[in-house]
Amino acid sequence: MVELTGAQWRKSTRSGDNGGACVEVADNLPGLVAVRDSKNPTGPALIFPPTAWASFVRSTKSTH
């Protein structure tokens, strides 16, 4: 299990104003990027290597 103590969560810039259904991202931890559902902050988080997350963000920006 990955320890996320010290994660600084922020609302994703791609999350809309949809009544709290937001994606939060923590990218301040060394060697990983964590993503979670803001409605369930104590629930599971997806963990990505920073390079994979950067690739995902680039690909979403290129489609909009």
PDB file of C-alpha atoms in Angstrom:
ATOM      1  CA  MET A   1       0.000   0.000   0.000  1.00  0.00           C
ATOM      2  CA  VAL A   2       1.273   3.485  -0.881  1.00  0.00           C
ATOM      3  CA  GLU A   3       1.375   6.035   1.933  1.00  0.00           C
ATOM      4  CA  LEU A   4      -0.258   9.348   0.999  1.00  0.00           C
ATOM      5  CA  THR A   5       0.524  11.207   4.239  1.00  0.00           C
ATOM      6  CA  GLY A   6       1.441  14.759   3.362  1.00  0.00           C
ATOM      7  CA  ALA A   7      -0.518  14.753   0.101  1.00  0.00           C
ATOM      8  CA  GLN A   8      -1.711  18.232  -0.806  1.00  0.00           C
ATOM      9  CA  TRP A   9      -4.961  17.712  -2.688  1.00  0.00           C
ATOM     10  CA  ARG A  10      -6.289  20.236  -5.187  1.00  0.00           C
ATOM     11  CA  LYS A  11      -9.322  20.223  -7.433  1.00  0.00           C
ATOM     12  CA  SER A  12      -8.470  19.283 -10.985  1.00  0.00           C
ATOM     13  CA  THR A  13      -8.717  22.161 -13.445  1.00  0.00           C
ATOM     14  CA  ARG A  14     -10.793  19.838 -15.647  1.00  0.00           C
ATOM     15  CA  SER A  15     -13.454  19.331 -12.962  1.00  0.00           C
ATOM     16  CA  GLY A  16     -16.542  21.377 -13.616  1.00  0.00           C
ATOM     17  CA  ASP A  17     -18.982  23.074 -11.276  1.00  0.00           C
ATOM     18  CA  ASN A  18     -21.214  20.035 -10.917  1.00  0.00           C
ATOM     19  CA  GLY A  19     -22.282  19.980  -7.278  1.00  0.00           C
ATOM     20  CA  GLY A  20     -19.164  18.493  -5.740  1.00  0.00           C
ATOM     21  CA  ALA A  21     -18.461  15.640  -8.145  1.00  0.00           C
ATOM     22  CA  CYS A  22     -14.822  16.570  -8.645  1.00  0.00           C
ATOM     23  CA  VAL A  23     -11.510  14.896  -9.198  1.00  0.00           C
ATOM     24  CA  GLU A  24      -8.711  15.887  -6.829  1.00  0.00           C
ATOM     25  CA  VAL A  25      -5.030  15.519  -7.620  1.00  0.00           C
ATOM     26  CA  ALA A  26      -2.000  15.404  -5.316  1.00  0.00           C
ATOM     27  CA  ASP A  27       1.235  15.902  -7.212  1.00  0.00           C
ATOM     28  CA  ASN A  28       3.500  17.027  -4.378  1.00  0.00           C
ATOM     29  CA  LEU A  29       4.688  13.551  -3.341  1.00  0.00           C
ATOM     30  CA  PRO A  30       7.998  12.218  -4.672  1.00  0.00           C
ATOM     31  CA  GLY A  31       7.664   9.717  -7.492  1.00  0.00           C
ATOM     32  CA  LEU A  32       3.876   9.581  -7.759  1.00  0.00           C
ATOM     33  CA  VAL A  33       0.690  11.428  -8.580  1.00  0.00           C
ATOM     34  CA  ALA A  34      -2.467  10.480  -6.697  1.00  0.00           C
ATOM     35  CA  VAL A  35      -6.025  11.026  -7.940  1.00  0.00           C
ATOM     36  CA  ARG A  36      -9.217  10.670  -5.888  1.00  0.00           C
ATOM     37  CA  ASP A  37     -12.928  11.427  -5.890  1.00  0.00           C
ATOM     38  CA  SER A  38     -13.582  14.550  -3.826  1.00  0.00           C
ATOM     39  CA  LYS A  39     -16.859  13.087  -2.544  1.00  0.00           C
ATOM     40  CA  ASN A  40     -14.928  10.251  -0.881  1.00  0.00           C
ATOM     41  CA  PRO A  41     -11.667  11.719   0.477  1.00  0.00           C
ATOM     42  CA  THR A  42     -10.991   8.727   2.738  1.00  0.00           C
ATOM     43  CA  GLY A  43     -11.678   6.251  -0.055  1.00  0.00           C
ATOM     44  CA  PRO A  44      -9.236   4.763  -2.529  1.00  0.00           C
ATOM     45  CA  ALA A  45      -6.927   6.831  -4.699  1.00  0.00           C
ATOM     46  CA  LEU A  46      -5.439   5.956  -8.060  1.00  0.00           C
ATOM     47  CA  ILE A  47      -1.647   6.206  -8.163  1.00  0.00           C
ATOM     48  CA  PHE A  48       0.339   7.061 -11.291  1.00  0.00           C
ATOM     49  CA  PRO A  49       4.005   7.585 -12.096  1.00  0.00           C
ATOM     50  CA  PRO A  50       4.546  11.296 -12.852  1.00  0.00           C
ATOM     51  CA  THR A  51       5.466  10.575 -16.492  1.00  0.00           C
ATOM     52  CA  ALA A  52       2.225   8.645 -17.062  1.00  0.00           C
ATOM     53  CA  TRP A  53       0.180  11.425 -15.455  1.00  0.00           C
ATOM     54  CA  ALA A  54       1.918  14.075 -17.581  1.00  0.00           C
ATOM     55  CA  SER A  55       1.182  12.043 -20.714  1.00  0.00           C
ATOM     56  CA  PHE A  56      -2.484  11.729 -19.720  1.00  0.00           C
ATOM     57  CA  VAL A  57      -2.792  15.479 -19.070  1.00  0.00           C
ATOM     58  CA  ARG A  58      -1.119  16.299 -22.409  1.00  0.00           C
ATOM     59  CA  SER A  59      -3.462  13.974 -24.272  1.00  0.00           C
ATOM     60  CA  THR A  60      -6.577  15.455 -22.669  1.00  0.00           C
ATOM     61  CA  LYS A  61      -5.428  18.989 -23.457  1.00  0.00           C
ATOM     62  CA  SER A  62      -4.811  18.093 -27.094  1.00  0.00           C
ATOM     63  CA  THR A  63      -8.398  16.886 -27.548  1.00  0.00           C
ATOM     64  CA  HIS A  64     -10.028  20.082 -26.289  1.00  0.00           C
TER      65      HIS A  64
END
